[in-house]
Amino acid sequence: MQPSLARRMTSRSLWRQKSLIPSLTRSTTNQNYICNDCLRKSRRIGARYLHQGVTSTPSIDSRTPLTAIPPAVNFTSTEKHDDALLRSIFDSPDAYKSFFKTPKPRTGLFQNRFLTTPKGFIVFANSCLKKARRVVDRVSRASSQEDHVRIIKDLDRLSDLLCRVLDLSDFIRNTHPDPNFVSAADKAFQSVYEYMNILNTTTDLYTSLKAAMFNPVVVEHWDEVSRSVGRTLLADFEKSGINLPDNSKRRFVSLSNDISRLGRDFVNAASTANPYITFTRDKLNGMQPWTINSLSRITNSGIVYLPVRGPVAHHALQTVKDEEVRYKIWKEQQTAPKEQITLLENLLKKRAELARLVGRESHSAVTLADKMARSPEAVTTFLHSMLSHTRPLANKEVSAITSQKAKLHNLTNPTVYAFEKDYYLHQVIEQQKNVLGDPDISAYFSLGTVMQGLSRLFTRLYGIRLVPRETAPGEIWNDDVRRLDVISDTEGHIAVVYCDLFQREGKNPNPAHFTVRCSRAIEEEEIIEERLEEGEGDGMATARNKDGVLYQLPTIALICDFSTPAGSSTPLLGFNEVTTLFHEMGHAIHSIVGRTRFHEVAGTRCPTDFAEFPSILMEHFARSPEVLSLFARHYRTDAPLPQELLQKRVKIGKLMENSETYQQVLLALLDQELHSPQALEKSFDSTQIYRNLDRSYGLFPHRDGEEGGSWQGYFTHLFGYGGLYYSYMLDKAIADKVWKEVFVKDPVSRDAGERYKQEVLRWGGSRDPWKCIGRLLKREDLVEDAEGRMEEVGRWGAEVAAA
Ligand SMILES: [Zn+2]
């Protein structure tokens, strides 16, 4: 059964992953990222992308530019000290060593006193389970009005007790380099997960909650946030089929199990189908020889086993001169094996059947009901609005590609076929890079300076800053992890952020934000209960707010995959890496500022199609000259970043971005169609749906007689997203609009920052996202549940691109 409590739990680990699509301009733009909780489940198909990090010392541009804006940050002496420290602990291992002054007593991971050894995970899980059982008992027996009034708080605490084990152990089993910790964390996860599954098959909690929700006298005692949490919990229970008759409930459980098995198989099989295609070496003329040598298997007789997917194949499509070779690789990428299509179609059918069982028309309708979009129709309207507004812009880019083919072969008005778009596109982009000069600006972005920049930006916008903290022995899982405390001017200590930013063997390369533990107000009676039982809490960070209420502080982990600098050299970030760090910090700031009383709606626990908005907005800050002038300085000469170099770099990042967006919109439409009621029709054929979309809207035709492929069999996001693939585009359109209306005039304005904080960030998931956006943009028409608002957002997407 789909566990309702677990379902919400997973909405907080936001992975950022390069999409796995044969998209038009994959290698050239920085917008082919999708960040979502579910991506953890869909393992990447290809090998790691061609490494583009910076390890060598870049050339120094010693001319001091005239156009650089001088930094203007005024600090108190403590702030000044923290600011300088921030740079040094990230840039210099020696400085970090000398940062540790007083020896601290040994503790557990995240200062959790249970987690000093792997065994502690089980003790921690059992301790939480014991408390959880007590809450379950109380809620199940709720009879008085008083019991019912406190039911939201009780259920929220229950959810928190389970999630604090699940979130923490899920993070550790994904990240800890020690296999003993990984296996212990996995066991703790499983034991709590099993308990949660049992909870979801018993109706007592649901019955009590429903009784409270339908009692007007009880509801009268609740504020708006409590009511919204109640509605969310009730909807989650019902989504899990809890109110179905017994035989339907059994069917629900069996379908849910099938879906999870089929989904896993679909994702796993996609990565192993036809891994290689063979050529003799001379056929690959045009490819960089070192790529062939280092990344492909070659036999003694000179046969090259070229991977069908991933960066090498992509490089081949961009560079191999022989047209037929490119066609073969492309064709192989486009054609999924029959078994893979069967797996996908079975998955889609079961999902549709499950939706019918709970009284909905389609899987999309189930998934979208509690999202910003509300319905599949609204998503389709949004996507078509995006399509029609982006098409003219994408067409311009297509004509640049066509001209390149014409020029190269001396043709008039040739057709560029789908299989050759990468080849000509690559040439267009290389030429434009030559014209612009593709500057390497990483010398202005040492990791320490970028962290300083983030802290200075947050100080300007929200009055909060990042302060380095010494860790105790046992607190972190790898030596290069750094702890930052988040300090607010008005509220003191408000969050803890652990930064694990460098590559290591076995570490997942996808950048991610984890909320290891959410914000929540701790009741006085809980404190007493804990004291009686254990003498103290688990040791993780807590603090009283201005009103004297004790809160557990959001505890966040940021994961990146930056290349480890050699020896004691300064870690320098490429511009894309700077953008990635800003993006992940955008999630973090949502968790940090969205400090709600209820764990259930804290920070990023908002509807999935709203979760990427704060992080995409941060990417705008990363490209803003005013923001960069706060910190971007040469790591040796301290010279500010020349504006011209920045402008060139930003321009290169935007090359051909409209056709990329257009392509993504098509994939989102595919995701909608496959999760529509069609899945239950006898004639359902996912390949036909894919081909029809491609024929009707695709930017590039196929060769004569070519029917198109069955690439949907490799679109593994169909499992993880299931009807939500549009989310990134929706959030990007909103972020573009908000940037333009609220921040572009003065991106470091405290007034703008405060407005954004008050209307959006501080609510976490406790306020309808439309209300957040409507109030922020002073557009009351968006707040009401009006038909046209999704279409309107579709217009925003293209409006900004055209500007
Ligand atoms: Zn993200």
mmCIF file of N, CA and C in Angstrom, residues 277-287 292 296-306 320 322 325 328-329:
data_model
loop_
_atom_site.group_PDB
_atom_site.id
_atom_site.type_symbol
_atom_site.label_atom_id
_atom_site.label_comp_id
_atom_site.label_asym_id
_atom_site.label_seq_id
_atom_site.Cartn_x
_atom_site.Cartn_y
_atom_site.Cartn_z
ATOM 1 N N ILE A 277 27.358 -0.431 -29.217
ATOM 2 C CA ILE A 277 27.228 -0.595 -30.663
ATOM 3 C C ILE A 277 28.666 -0.607 -31.202
ATOM 4 N N THR A 278 28.951 -1.485 -32.176
ATOM 5 C CA THR A 278 30.358 -1.613 -32.589
ATOM 6 C C THR A 278 30.635 -0.961 -33.954
ATOM 7 N N PHE A 279 31.827 -0.395 -34.040
ATOM 8 C CA PHE A 279 32.320 0.192 -35.297
ATOM 9 C C PHE A 279 33.801 -0.098 -35.408
ATOM 10 N N THR A 280 34.307 -0.083 -36.648
ATOM 11 C CA THR A 280 35.770 -0.064 -36.769
ATOM 12 C C THR A 280 36.214 1.360 -36.493
ATOM 13 N N ARG A 281 37.416 1.481 -35.998
ATOM 14 C CA ARG A 281 37.874 2.773 -35.513
ATOM 15 C C ARG A 281 37.821 3.882 -36.575
ATOM 16 N N ASP A 282 38.141 3.510 -37.830
ATOM 17 C CA ASP A 282 38.186 4.527 -38.886
ATOM 18 C C ASP A 282 36.817 5.160 -39.154
ATOM 19 N N LYS A 283 35.766 4.433 -38.780
ATOM 20 C CA LYS A 283 34.416 4.974 -38.990
ATOM 21 C C LYS A 283 34.114 6.169 -38.071
ATOM 22 N N LEU A 284 34.889 6.270 -36.982
ATOM 23 C CA LEU A 284 34.578 7.307 -35.992
ATOM 24 C C LEU A 284 35.380 8.593 -36.214
ATOM 25 N N ASN A 285 35.893 8.748 -37.411
ATOM 26 C CA ASN A 285 36.651 9.941 -37.766
ATOM 27 C C ASN A 285 35.855 11.207 -37.407
ATOM 28 N N GLY A 286 36.531 12.127 -36.708
ATOM 29 C CA GLY A 286 35.847 13.347 -36.272
ATOM 30 C C GLY A 286 35.774 13.419 -34.756
ATOM 31 N N MET A 287 35.666 12.261 -34.116
ATOM 32 C CA MET A 287 35.626 12.232 -32.643
ATOM 33 C C MET A 287 37.020 12.498 -32.091
ATOM 34 N N ILE A 292 37.729 8.340 -27.568
ATOM 35 C CA ILE A 292 37.599 6.950 -28.014
ATOM 36 C C ILE A 292 38.488 6.058 -27.148
ATOM 37 N N SER A 296 35.792 4.111 -24.439
ATOM 38 C CA SER A 296 35.148 2.999 -25.126
ATOM 39 C C SER A 296 36.000 1.750 -24.965
ATOM 40 N N ARG A 297 35.384 0.612 -25.167
ATOM 41 C CA ARG A 297 36.174 -0.624 -25.182
ATOM 42 C C ARG A 297 36.655 -0.847 -26.593
ATOM 43 N N ILE A 298 37.926 -1.177 -26.753
ATOM 44 C CA ILE A 298 38.461 -1.418 -28.090
ATOM 45 C C ILE A 298 39.130 -2.790 -28.112
ATOM 46 N N THR A 299 38.829 -3.597 -29.103
ATOM 47 C CA THR A 299 39.483 -4.907 -29.191
ATOM 48 C C THR A 299 40.812 -4.767 -29.934
ATOM 49 N N ASN A 300 41.618 -5.849 -29.896
ATOM 50 C CA ASN A 300 42.923 -5.811 -30.579
ATOM 51 C C ASN A 300 42.783 -5.580 -32.077
ATOM 52 N N SER A 301 41.679 -6.096 -32.618
ATOM 53 C CA SER A 301 41.513 -5.926 -34.061
ATOM 54 C C SER A 301 40.924 -4.552 -34.432
ATOM 55 N N GLY A 302 40.833 -3.654 -33.436
ATOM 56 C CA GLY A 302 40.415 -2.279 -33.744
ATOM 57 C C GLY A 302 38.916 -2.061 -33.804
ATOM 58 N N ILE A 303 38.150 -3.002 -33.188
ATOM 59 C CA ILE A 303 36.702 -2.774 -33.122
ATOM 60 C C ILE A 303 36.391 -1.957 -31.864
ATOM 61 N N VAL A 304 35.666 -0.869 -32.041
ATOM 62 C CA VAL A 304 35.329 -0.010 -30.909
ATOM 63 C C VAL A 304 33.914 -0.331 -30.427
ATOM 64 N N TYR A 305 33.804 -0.620 -29.123
ATOM 65 C CA TYR A 305 32.476 -0.808 -28.512
ATOM 66 C C TYR A 305 32.034 0.548 -27.971
ATOM 67 N N LEU A 306 31.198 1.202 -28.709
ATOM 68 C CA LEU A 306 30.786 2.541 -28.317
ATOM 69 C C LEU A 306 29.510 2.453 -27.462
ATOM 70 N N VAL A 320 31.125 12.883 -35.235
ATOM 71 C CA VAL A 320 31.529 11.898 -36.239
ATOM 72 C C VAL A 320 31.128 12.366 -37.638
ATOM 73 N N ASP A 322 31.016 10.660 -40.548
ATOM 74 C CA ASP A 322 30.239 9.723 -41.351
ATOM 75 C C ASP A 322 28.753 9.750 -40.953
ATOM 76 N N VAL A 325 27.086 6.478 -39.731
ATOM 77 C CA VAL A 325 27.451 6.086 -38.362
ATOM 78 C C VAL A 325 26.574 6.836 -37.367
ATOM 79 N N LYS A 328 23.125 5.402 -37.328
ATOM 80 C CA LYS A 328 23.036 4.117 -36.609
ATOM 81 C C LYS A 328 22.957 4.327 -35.099
ATOM 82 N N ILE A 329 23.809 5.211 -34.588
ATOM 83 C CA ILE A 329 23.819 5.462 -33.131
ATOM 84 C C ILE A 329 22.471 6.049 -32.703
#
